[in-house]
Amino acid sequence: MHDYGEQFGRILSLLDEHGAKGMNVTSIARELGITRISAAKYLELLAASGDVSMERFGQKKLYRRSRRLPLPEVFDRLPNALVILDGDLQVRMVNASFVATLGIQGNRNLVGVPLLDLDLPVFSEVSVRRNIERIRRGETYLDEMRLIDDGTDRVYHVDFAPIVSPAEGSGIMVSLRDITALRRAETALRDSERKMATLFETVPSGIVIFDSAGTILDANRASLRLLGLRTFEQLSAGTIFTLPCTPEKMETLIAKGVPAETELACDFDRMKRERVQSTKAGVAYFDVIFTPIRRDGGGPPTEFAILFKDITRDRRERRDLSLRETRYHAFFENAANGVIIFKTVRDGDDFVFKDLNRAAEQILGVRKEEIVGRSVYDIYPDLADRELREMGTIVLRSDTPVFLPPLQYRKGHGSWIRHYLFCLPSGELASFMIDASGERESDDQYSSAPGNR
């Protein structure tokens, strides 16, 4: 191989001397003192490797030195750390990345030094040394390996390849890439995937993943439990459109392809007719969060997911509460007696009108919007009586209802009103009002009758 390398070098030097004019095979053979057949063979190999170019002129072939890229400059800018060894495993060439990756001092000369004598990171590993020796001996070798450098705790991907240069003979190229960050990212990704898998299986809410055609791709255990199913196969016997009472609602969500929160009703009897054999019956209501699953490469989503929880009981309770509130308001507004709700201020130091019914409006001769939110004592200063204040405080602190004696909201004007005052669980005061004007007139007539004066 060294004889070949010498002849290759002589041919290339000769072509360099003749520059753009070029030379034919006969001229090269005569200049070098070799046979025409040998010269033709060398030129064929050099043309195959790209070191020389050939042009035909009739029956003749004219050879020139190829205009090649400046290999040293390109080699030095490659991102991977590269070292080229000769047949004796001496360093023939290294690039800047090799020096930087292995932390080699800039003034240290590596060229011409046996690589295995340099005590460099990675190349001190027995497995790396043995693999390089196998390549040199022409034995079976590994073309790549990954290893961790114990000294730096860095992870490297190493590639090995035998090479042959027409000018310099056989050698070995070793490429080194620091993949520590990549490995850490892979580890973090695996940890994230493990956490997501744990969350997927342990979250109490149901999760179902499906495609745009409605095919169910995956579901967690909670979703099976909420739907009254035992296996994923039971769920996948239908589609995502089998679950809601109104499939059009799910179709609309998929068509829009944007995250949304909604409420879906599920008819288990309908599911059974659609071959999804649930153990539940009737209709259940679910609070649903719908989300598209974005594709890595962009573009419209093709997969979607819903996260849902059963709100049937909450919905029933809300309905019952709504009915109770409706009954309460009907009773409140249509009661024959006046009813007033007071909000307490400063532990009973003052009271604010919060609500009153139609009967109370008639008794007081006001409209609700005129007094709600205002202080009782600001509107009716005559009620700011010390005894009345104390009665209100007693009710608040003891939670004991009291009857107030007949009073006028404005002394000398309006009706005489009795109050049954009691405390609500909310801490507010409520009062039933009874018009006692008739009683007062009877009392006045009795007091003015002869013999009662």
Short mmCIF file of C-alpha atoms in Angstrom, two decimals:
data_model
loop_
_atom_site.label_atom_id
_atom_site.label_comp_id
_atom_site.label_asym_id
_atom_site.label_seq_id
_atom_site.Cartn_x
_atom_site.Cartn_y
_atom_site.Cartn_z
CA MET A 1 0.00 0.00 0.00
CA HIS A 2 2.89 2.36 0.72
CA ASP A 3 4.21 1.76 -2.92
CA TYR A 4 0.77 2.64 -4.25
CA GLY A 5 0.70 5.74 -2.09
CA GLU A 6 4.12 6.83 -3.43
CA GLN A 7 3.06 6.40 -7.07
CA PHE A 8 -0.23 8.22 -6.43
CA GLY A 9 1.72 11.12 -4.94
CA ARG A 10 4.13 11.28 -7.91
CA ILE A 11 1.24 11.34 -10.41
CA LEU A 12 -0.57 14.09 -8.53
CA SER A 13 2.61 16.16 -8.26
CA LEU A 14 3.25 15.76 -11.99
CA LEU A 15 -0.29 16.88 -12.86
CA ASP A 16 0.09 19.87 -10.51
CA GLU A 17 3.18 20.92 -12.51
CA HIS A 18 1.30 20.85 -15.80
CA GLY A 19 -1.68 22.65 -14.39
CA ALA A 20 -4.61 23.26 -16.72
CA LYS A 21 -2.87 21.80 -19.80
CA GLY A 22 -3.19 18.24 -18.51
CA MET A 23 -1.33 15.09 -19.64
CA ASN A 24 -2.17 11.89 -21.45
CA VAL A 25 -1.36 8.39 -20.18
CA THR A 26 1.69 7.97 -22.42
CA SER A 27 3.28 11.21 -21.24
CA ILE A 28 2.70 10.36 -17.56
CA ALA A 29 4.18 6.86 -18.02
CA ARG A 30 7.24 8.28 -19.77
CA GLU A 31 7.82 11.00 -17.12
CA LEU A 32 7.58 8.53 -14.22
CA GLY A 33 9.42 5.69 -15.91
CA ILE A 34 6.59 3.17 -15.54
CA THR A 35 4.60 1.14 -18.05
CA ARG A 36 1.62 2.66 -19.78
CA ILE A 37 -0.63 -0.05 -18.33
CA SER A 38 0.48 0.80 -14.77
CA ALA A 39 0.01 4.50 -15.36
CA ALA A 40 -3.48 3.89 -16.77
CA LYS A 41 -4.40 1.79 -13.67
CA TYR A 42 -3.17 4.47 -11.24
CA LEU A 43 -5.04 7.18 -13.14
CA GLU A 44 -8.23 5.09 -13.12
CA LEU A 45 -8.07 4.81 -9.31
CA LEU A 46 -7.30 8.50 -8.89
CA ALA A 47 -10.24 9.40 -11.16
CA ALA A 48 -12.54 7.12 -9.14
CA SER A 49 -11.49 8.84 -5.90
CA GLY A 50 -12.01 12.28 -7.45
CA ASP A 51 -8.37 13.35 -7.25
CA VAL A 52 -8.04 13.71 -11.03
CA SER A 53 -10.46 14.52 -13.87
CA MET A 54 -10.43 12.99 -17.34
CA GLU A 55 -11.54 14.39 -20.73
CA ARG A 56 -11.70 12.51 -24.03
CA PHE A 57 -10.27 13.90 -27.25
CA GLY A 58 -11.03 11.26 -29.87
CA GLN A 59 -9.18 8.12 -28.81
CA LYS A 60 -7.01 9.97 -26.32
CA LYS A 61 -7.68 10.70 -22.64
CA LEU A 62 -6.38 13.89 -21.07
CA TYR A 63 -5.93 13.96 -17.27
CA ARG A 64 -5.82 17.02 -14.98
CA ARG A 65 -5.64 17.49 -11.24
CA SER A 66 -9.21 17.95 -9.93
CA ARG A 67 -10.29 21.24 -8.46
CA ARG A 68 -11.40 19.94 -5.09
CA LEU A 69 -12.80 21.62 -2.04
CA PRO A 70 -10.17 22.71 0.48
CA LEU A 71 -10.45 19.56 2.59
CA PRO A 72 -8.52 20.82 5.63
CA GLU A 73 -10.74 23.90 5.94
CA VAL A 74 -13.96 21.88 5.51
CA PHE A 75 -12.69 19.16 7.83
CA ASP A 76 -11.93 21.70 10.53
CA ARG A 77 -15.47 23.09 10.45
CA LEU A 78 -17.36 19.81 10.75
CA PRO A 79 -19.42 19.67 13.99
CA ASN A 80 -18.43 16.12 14.92
CA ALA A 81 -15.07 15.56 16.59
CA LEU A 82 -12.93 13.76 13.99
CA VAL A 83 -9.52 12.11 14.07
CA ILE A 84 -7.84 10.34 11.17
CA LEU A 85 -5.18 7.75 11.91
CA ASP A 86 -2.60 6.25 9.57
CA GLY A 87 -1.87 2.55 9.27
CA ASP A 88 0.33 2.69 12.39
CA LEU A 89 -2.45 4.34 14.42
CA GLN A 90 -0.58 7.64 14.51
CA VAL A 91 -2.65 10.82 14.36
CA ARG A 92 -2.72 12.11 10.81
CA MET A 93 -5.34 14.84 11.25
CA VAL A 94 -7.80 16.20 13.84
CA ASN A 95 -10.37 18.96 13.57
CA ALA A 96 -11.19 21.84 15.90
CA SER A 97 -14.22 20.04 17.33
CA PHE A 98 -12.01 17.11 18.39
CA VAL A 99 -9.73 19.46 20.33
CA ALA A 100 -12.68 21.28 21.94
CA THR A 101 -14.74 18.18 22.76
CA LEU A 102 -11.92 16.38 24.53
CA GLY A 103 -10.61 19.52 26.23
CA ILE A 104 -7.15 19.34 24.63
CA GLN A 105 -4.89 22.33 25.16
CA GLY A 106 -4.48 24.38 22.01
CA ASN A 107 -0.66 24.24 21.99
CA ARG A 108 -0.49 20.45 22.30
CA ASN A 109 0.78 18.77 19.11
CA LEU A 110 -1.10 15.59 18.22
CA VAL A 111 -0.08 14.94 14.61
CA GLY A 112 2.38 12.07 14.26
CA VAL A 113 1.80 10.82 17.82
CA PRO A 114 0.29 7.33 18.36
CA LEU A 115 -3.32 7.94 19.40
CA LEU A 116 -3.29 5.23 22.03
CA ASP A 117 -0.34 6.91 23.79
CA LEU A 118 -2.14 10.23 24.27
CA ASP A 119 -4.29 9.16 27.26
CA LEU A 120 -7.31 11.04 25.93
CA PRO A 121 -10.87 10.72 27.27
CA VAL A 122 -12.89 8.05 25.44
CA PHE A 123 -9.80 6.65 23.72
CA SER A 124 -8.53 5.36 27.06
CA GLU A 125 -11.51 2.99 27.16
CA VAL A 126 -10.45 -0.61 26.55
CA SER A 127 -13.43 -1.27 24.25
CA VAL A 128 -12.47 1.66 22.01
CA ARG A 129 -8.81 0.64 21.83
CA ARG A 130 -9.67 -2.95 20.96
CA ASN A 131 -12.10 -1.89 18.25
CA ILE A 132 -9.45 0.33 16.60
CA GLU A 133 -6.95 -2.55 16.71
CA ARG A 134 -9.51 -4.86 15.05
CA ILE A 135 -9.91 -2.39 12.20
CA ARG A 136 -6.17 -2.14 11.70
CA ARG A 137 -5.85 -5.95 11.60
CA GLY A 138 -8.77 -6.27 9.18
CA GLU A 139 -10.89 -8.16 11.70
CA THR A 140 -14.59 -7.84 12.46
CA TYR A 141 -15.25 -4.57 14.27
CA LEU A 142 -18.11 -2.40 15.56
CA ASP A 143 -18.86 0.55 13.32
CA GLU A 144 -20.46 2.46 16.23
CA MET A 145 -20.77 2.37 19.99
CA ARG A 146 -22.01 4.48 22.89
CA LEU A 147 -20.11 4.92 26.09
CA ILE A 148 -19.86 7.07 29.22
CA ASP A 149 -16.55 8.66 30.10
CA ASP A 150 -16.02 7.95 33.80
CA GLY A 151 -13.83 11.01 34.24
CA THR A 152 -16.36 13.54 32.95
CA ASP A 153 -19.64 11.61 33.14
CA ARG A 154 -20.27 12.64 29.52
CA VAL A 155 -22.02 10.36 27.04
CA TYR A 156 -20.50 9.90 23.59
CA HIS A 157 -21.57 8.30 20.33
CA VAL A 158 -18.49 6.99 18.50
CA ASP A 159 -18.31 5.93 14.82
CA PHE A 160 -15.43 3.94 13.32
CA ALA A 161 -14.56 3.52 9.64
CA PRO A 162 -11.51 2.26 7.72
CA ILE A 163 -10.43 4.67 4.94
CA VAL A 164 -8.02 4.55 2.01
CA SER A 165 -6.33 7.63 0.58
CA PRO A 166 -4.65 7.35 -2.85
CA ALA A 167 -1.88 9.58 -1.62
CA GLU A 168 -1.42 8.37 1.94
CA GLY A 169 -2.65 4.79 1.95
CA SER A 170 -4.94 3.05 4.43
CA GLY A 171 -6.06 4.54 7.70
CA ILE A 172 -8.90 4.79 10.22
CA MET A 173 -11.36 7.60 10.85
CA VAL A 174 -13.03 7.94 14.25
CA SER A 175 -15.97 10.32 14.69
CA LEU A 176 -16.98 11.43 18.17
CA ARG A 177 -20.23 13.14 19.14
CA ASP A 178 -21.18 14.34 22.64
CA ILE A 179 -24.79 13.22 23.15
CA THR A 180 -25.02 13.99 26.87
CA ALA A 181 -27.73 16.63 26.36
CA LEU A 182 -29.61 14.32 24.01
CA ARG A 183 -29.49 11.45 26.49
CA ARG A 184 -30.68 13.72 29.29
CA ALA A 185 -33.52 14.92 27.10
CA GLU A 186 -34.41 11.31 26.27
CA THR A 187 -34.36 10.46 29.96
CA ALA A 188 -36.52 13.47 30.79
CA LEU A 189 -38.93 12.48 28.01
CA ARG A 190 -39.17 8.92 29.35
CA ASP A 191 -39.79 10.28 32.85
CA SER A 192 -42.44 12.61 31.47
CA GLU A 193 -44.08 9.78 29.56
CA ARG A 194 -44.03 7.61 32.69
CA LYS A 195 -45.63 10.39 34.72
CA MET A 196 -48.25 10.96 32.05
CA ALA A 197 -48.99 7.23 31.93
CA THR A 198 -49.33 7.20 35.72
CA LEU A 199 -51.61 10.23 35.61
CA PHE A 200 -53.62 8.68 32.77
CA GLU A 201 -54.30 5.55 34.80
CA THR A 202 -54.76 7.08 38.26
CA VAL A 203 -56.72 10.29 37.62
CA PRO A 204 -60.31 9.86 38.87
CA SER A 205 -61.75 11.54 35.78
CA GLY A 206 -62.37 9.57 32.62
CA ILE A 207 -60.07 10.11 29.62
CA VAL A 208 -60.89 8.85 26.13
CA ILE A 209 -58.67 9.39 23.06
CA PHE A 210 -60.20 9.09 19.59
CA ASP A 211 -59.65 10.11 15.97
CA SER A 212 -61.69 12.36 13.69
CA ALA A 213 -63.74 9.40 12.44
CA GLY A 214 -64.78 8.64 16.03
CA THR A 215 -62.70 5.49 16.43
CA ILE A 216 -61.73 5.11 20.09
CA LEU A 217 -57.95 4.70 20.36
CA ASP A 218 -57.40 4.56 24.12
CA ALA A 219 -59.19 5.03 27.42
CA ASN A 220 -58.22 4.93 31.08
CA ARG A 221 -59.73 2.75 33.79
CA ALA A 222 -61.73 5.62 35.26
CA SER A 223 -63.59 6.11 31.96
CA LEU A 224 -64.60 2.45 31.93
CA ARG A 225 -65.85 2.70 35.52
CA LEU A 226 -67.84 5.88 34.81
CA LEU A 227 -69.44 4.27 31.76
CA GLY A 228 -70.21 0.97 33.48
CA LEU A 229 -67.77 -1.08 31.41
CA ARG A 230 -65.18 -3.70 32.35
CA THR A 231 -62.83 -3.80 29.35
CA PHE A 232 -61.55 -1.45 26.68
CA GLU A 233 -62.86 -3.87 24.05
CA GLN A 234 -66.41 -3.20 25.27
CA LEU A 235 -65.90 0.54 24.79
CA SER A 236 -64.19 0.25 21.41
CA ALA A 237 -67.11 -1.80 20.08
CA GLY A 238 -68.75 1.58 19.49
CA THR A 239 -67.41 5.00 18.54
CA ILE A 240 -67.10 8.28 20.41
CA PHE A 241 -70.45 9.24 18.86
CA THR A 242 -72.10 6.31 20.65
CA LEU A 243 -71.59 7.91 24.06
CA PRO A 244 -73.53 11.22 24.00
CA CYS A 245 -77.30 11.40 23.57
CA THR A 246 -76.74 13.96 20.81
CA PRO A 247 -73.82 12.81 18.58
CA GLU A 248 -74.06 16.09 16.65
CA LYS A 249 -72.56 17.93 19.60
CA MET A 250 -69.39 15.80 19.48
CA GLU A 251 -69.27 16.16 15.68
CA THR A 252 -69.33 19.94 16.08
CA LEU A 253 -66.49 19.87 18.61
CA ILE A 254 -64.34 17.79 16.25
CA ALA A 255 -65.14 20.03 13.29
CA LYS A 256 -64.13 23.18 15.18
CA GLY A 257 -60.96 21.52 16.52
CA VAL A 258 -60.47 23.91 19.42
CA PRO A 259 -60.42 23.25 23.20
CA ALA A 260 -63.84 23.57 24.80
CA GLU A 261 -65.71 22.79 28.00
CA THR A 262 -69.24 21.49 27.74
CA GLU A 263 -71.82 19.19 29.28
CA LEU A 264 -72.90 15.93 27.65
CA ALA A 265 -75.73 13.59 28.49
CA CYS A 266 -75.12 9.86 28.09
CA ASP A 267 -77.99 7.42 27.51
CA PHE A 268 -76.80 4.00 28.68
CA ASP A 269 -79.81 2.27 27.14
CA ARG A 270 -78.92 3.78 23.78
CA MET A 271 -75.32 2.62 24.24
CA LYS A 272 -76.57 -0.95 24.70
CA ARG A 273 -78.54 -0.71 21.47
CA GLU A 274 -75.29 0.42 19.81
CA ARG A 275 -73.48 -2.75 21.07
CA VAL A 276 -71.71 -1.05 24.01
CA GLN A 277 -72.87 -3.25 26.87
CA SER A 278 -72.87 -1.00 29.93
CA THR A 279 -73.98 -2.25 33.35
CA LYS A 280 -75.64 1.12 33.96
CA ALA A 281 -79.09 2.27 32.89
CA GLY A 282 -80.88 5.54 32.32
CA VAL A 283 -79.19 8.86 31.59
CA ALA A 284 -76.06 10.30 33.19
CA TYR A 285 -74.62 13.78 32.83
CA PHE A 286 -70.93 14.54 32.42
CA ASP A 287 -68.86 17.69 32.62
CA VAL A 288 -66.54 17.38 29.60
CA ILE A 289 -63.29 19.08 28.61
CA PHE A 290 -62.59 18.53 24.90
CA THR A 291 -59.15 19.12 23.41
CA PRO A 292 -57.43 18.42 20.07
CA ILE A 293 -54.07 16.65 20.19
CA ARG A 294 -51.63 18.78 18.20
CA ARG A 295 -49.41 17.04 15.63
CA ASP A 296 -45.62 17.46 15.84
CA GLY A 297 -45.42 18.44 12.19
CA GLY A 298 -48.28 20.94 12.41
CA GLY A 299 -51.44 20.87 10.38
CA PRO A 300 -55.03 20.14 11.42
CA PRO A 301 -55.38 17.72 14.35
CA THR A 302 -56.46 14.16 13.59
CA GLU A 303 -56.73 12.92 17.17
CA PHE A 304 -58.71 14.30 20.09
CA ALA A 305 -59.34 13.62 23.76
CA ILE A 306 -62.08 14.22 26.29
CA LEU A 307 -61.66 14.40 30.06
CA PHE A 308 -64.96 13.94 31.84
CA LYS A 309 -66.50 13.50 35.29
CA ASP A 310 -69.98 12.41 36.35
CA ILE A 311 -72.09 15.37 37.50
CA THR A 312 -75.44 13.56 37.53
CA ARG A 313 -75.83 13.93 41.30
CA ASP A 314 -74.67 17.56 41.27
CA ARG A 315 -77.04 18.31 38.43
CA ARG A 316 -79.94 16.71 40.29
CA GLU A 317 -79.08 18.67 43.42
CA ARG A 318 -78.89 21.90 41.40
CA ARG A 319 -82.28 21.14 39.91
CA ASP A 320 -83.76 20.42 43.34
CA LEU A 321 -82.21 23.60 44.70
CA SER A 322 -83.63 25.55 41.80
CA LEU A 323 -87.07 24.11 42.53
CA ARG A 324 -86.76 25.01 46.22
CA GLU A 325 -85.68 28.53 45.33
CA THR A 326 -88.63 28.82 42.96
CA ARG A 327 -91.01 27.70 45.72
CA TYR A 328 -89.36 30.07 48.20
CA HIS A 329 -89.70 33.05 45.89
CA ALA A 330 -93.30 32.13 45.13
CA PHE A 331 -94.07 31.93 48.86
CA PHE A 332 -92.06 35.09 49.61
CA GLU A 333 -93.73 37.24 46.98
CA ASN A 334 -97.27 35.92 47.40
CA ALA A 335 -97.44 35.77 51.21
CA ALA A 336 -100.37 37.77 52.67
CA ASN A 337 -98.13 39.12 55.41
CA GLY A 338 -95.28 41.48 54.74
CA VAL A 339 -91.80 39.93 54.87
CA ILE A 340 -88.56 41.91 55.15
CA ILE A 341 -84.97 40.60 55.07
CA PHE A 342 -82.41 42.78 56.87
CA LYS A 343 -78.64 42.63 56.45
CA THR A 344 -76.84 43.31 59.74
CA VAL A 345 -74.05 45.88 59.97
CA ARG A 346 -71.42 46.00 62.71
CA ASP A 347 -72.97 43.20 64.80
CA GLY A 348 -76.40 44.79 64.83
CA ASP A 349 -75.41 48.43 65.21
CA ASP A 350 -77.28 49.09 61.99
CA PHE A 351 -79.53 47.21 59.56
CA VAL A 352 -79.84 47.46 55.78
CA PHE A 353 -82.90 46.52 53.75
CA LYS A 354 -81.92 43.50 51.64
CA ASP A 355 -85.32 42.35 50.32
CA LEU A 356 -89.04 42.74 50.89
CA ASN A 357 -92.14 41.27 49.32
CA ARG A 358 -95.12 42.92 47.70
CA ALA A 359 -97.21 42.89 50.89
CA ALA A 360 -94.41 44.73 52.74
CA GLU A 361 -94.27 47.30 49.94
CA GLN A 362 -98.02 47.95 50.38
CA ILE A 363 -97.77 48.19 54.17
CA LEU A 364 -94.86 50.66 54.03
CA GLY A 365 -96.17 52.48 50.98
CA VAL A 366 -92.82 52.20 49.14
CA ARG A 367 -91.33 50.35 46.20
CA LYS A 368 -88.61 47.76 46.78
CA GLU A 369 -86.01 49.49 44.61
CA GLU A 370 -86.39 52.69 46.66
CA ILE A 371 -85.10 51.20 49.93
CA VAL A 372 -83.13 47.98 49.18
CA GLY A 373 -79.48 48.48 50.03
CA ARG A 374 -80.14 51.48 52.27
CA SER A 375 -79.88 51.79 56.07
CA VAL A 376 -83.10 51.33 58.00
CA TYR A 377 -82.20 54.20 60.32
CA ASP A 378 -81.34 56.56 57.45
CA ILE A 379 -84.78 56.09 55.91
CA TYR A 380 -86.73 55.77 59.17
CA PRO A 381 -84.88 57.73 61.89
CA ASP A 382 -87.73 57.14 64.32
CA LEU A 383 -86.78 53.42 64.45
CA ALA A 384 -83.35 54.27 65.86
CA ASP A 385 -84.71 53.61 69.32
CA ARG A 386 -82.34 52.11 71.90
CA GLU A 387 -84.82 49.42 72.92
CA LEU A 388 -85.41 48.38 69.31
CA ARG A 389 -81.65 48.17 68.68
CA GLU A 390 -81.24 45.99 71.76
CA MET A 391 -84.06 43.68 70.62
CA GLY A 392 -82.32 43.19 67.28
CA THR A 393 -79.00 42.44 69.00
CA ILE A 394 -80.68 39.88 71.31
CA VAL A 395 -82.12 38.01 68.33
CA LEU A 396 -78.74 37.93 66.58
CA ARG A 397 -76.78 36.71 69.60
CA SER A 398 -79.29 34.26 71.10
CA ASP A 399 -80.92 33.11 67.87
CA THR A 400 -84.23 33.43 69.75
CA PRO A 401 -87.21 34.94 67.87
CA VAL A 402 -89.05 37.88 69.46
CA PHE A 403 -92.32 39.73 68.94
CA LEU A 404 -91.93 43.49 68.79
CA PRO A 405 -94.73 45.67 70.10
CA PRO A 406 -96.70 47.63 67.47
CA LEU A 407 -94.70 50.53 66.08
CA GLN A 408 -94.89 53.16 63.41
CA TYR A 409 -92.00 53.58 60.97
CA ARG A 410 -92.66 57.32 61.18
CA LYS A 411 -94.25 58.48 64.43
CA GLY A 412 -97.71 59.88 63.94
CA HIS A 413 -97.83 58.69 60.32
CA GLY A 414 -98.65 55.41 58.62
CA SER A 415 -99.73 52.03 59.91
CA TRP A 416 -99.01 50.45 63.23
CA ILE A 417 -97.06 47.26 62.54
CA ARG A 418 -96.24 44.24 64.64
CA HIS A 419 -92.98 42.37 63.84
CA TYR A 420 -92.05 38.74 64.40
CA LEU A 421 -88.25 39.00 64.25
CA PHE A 422 -85.98 35.96 63.82
CA CYS A 423 -82.47 35.11 62.63
CA LEU A 424 -81.73 33.27 59.37
CA PRO A 425 -78.91 30.68 59.01
CA SER A 426 -77.10 33.24 56.82
CA GLY A 427 -76.83 35.62 59.81
CA GLU A 428 -79.43 37.95 58.35
CA LEU A 429 -82.59 39.06 60.16
CA ALA A 430 -86.05 38.33 58.82
CA SER A 431 -89.33 39.83 59.96
CA PHE A 432 -92.96 38.92 59.38
CA MET A 433 -95.05 42.14 59.39
CA ILE A 434 -98.63 42.30 60.64
CA ASP A 435 -100.68 45.44 60.19
CA ALA A 436 -101.89 46.24 63.71
CA SER A 437 -103.58 49.56 62.90
CA GLY A 438 -107.00 48.10 63.67
CA GLU A 439 -105.85 47.01 67.12
CA ARG A 440 -104.52 50.47 67.89
CA GLU A 441 -107.81 52.11 66.83
CA SER A 442 -109.76 49.76 69.13
CA ASP A 443 -107.38 50.53 71.97
CA ASP A 444 -107.77 54.27 71.35
CA GLN A 445 -111.57 53.98 71.23
CA TYR A 446 -111.57 51.97 74.43
CA SER A 447 -109.31 54.52 76.16
CA SER A 448 -111.56 57.43 75.08
CA ALA A 449 -114.85 55.74 76.10
CA PRO A 450 -116.77 57.27 79.10
CA GLY A 451 -115.69 55.61 82.30
CA ASN A 452 -112.23 54.69 80.87
CA ARG A 453 -110.85 58.13 81.02
#
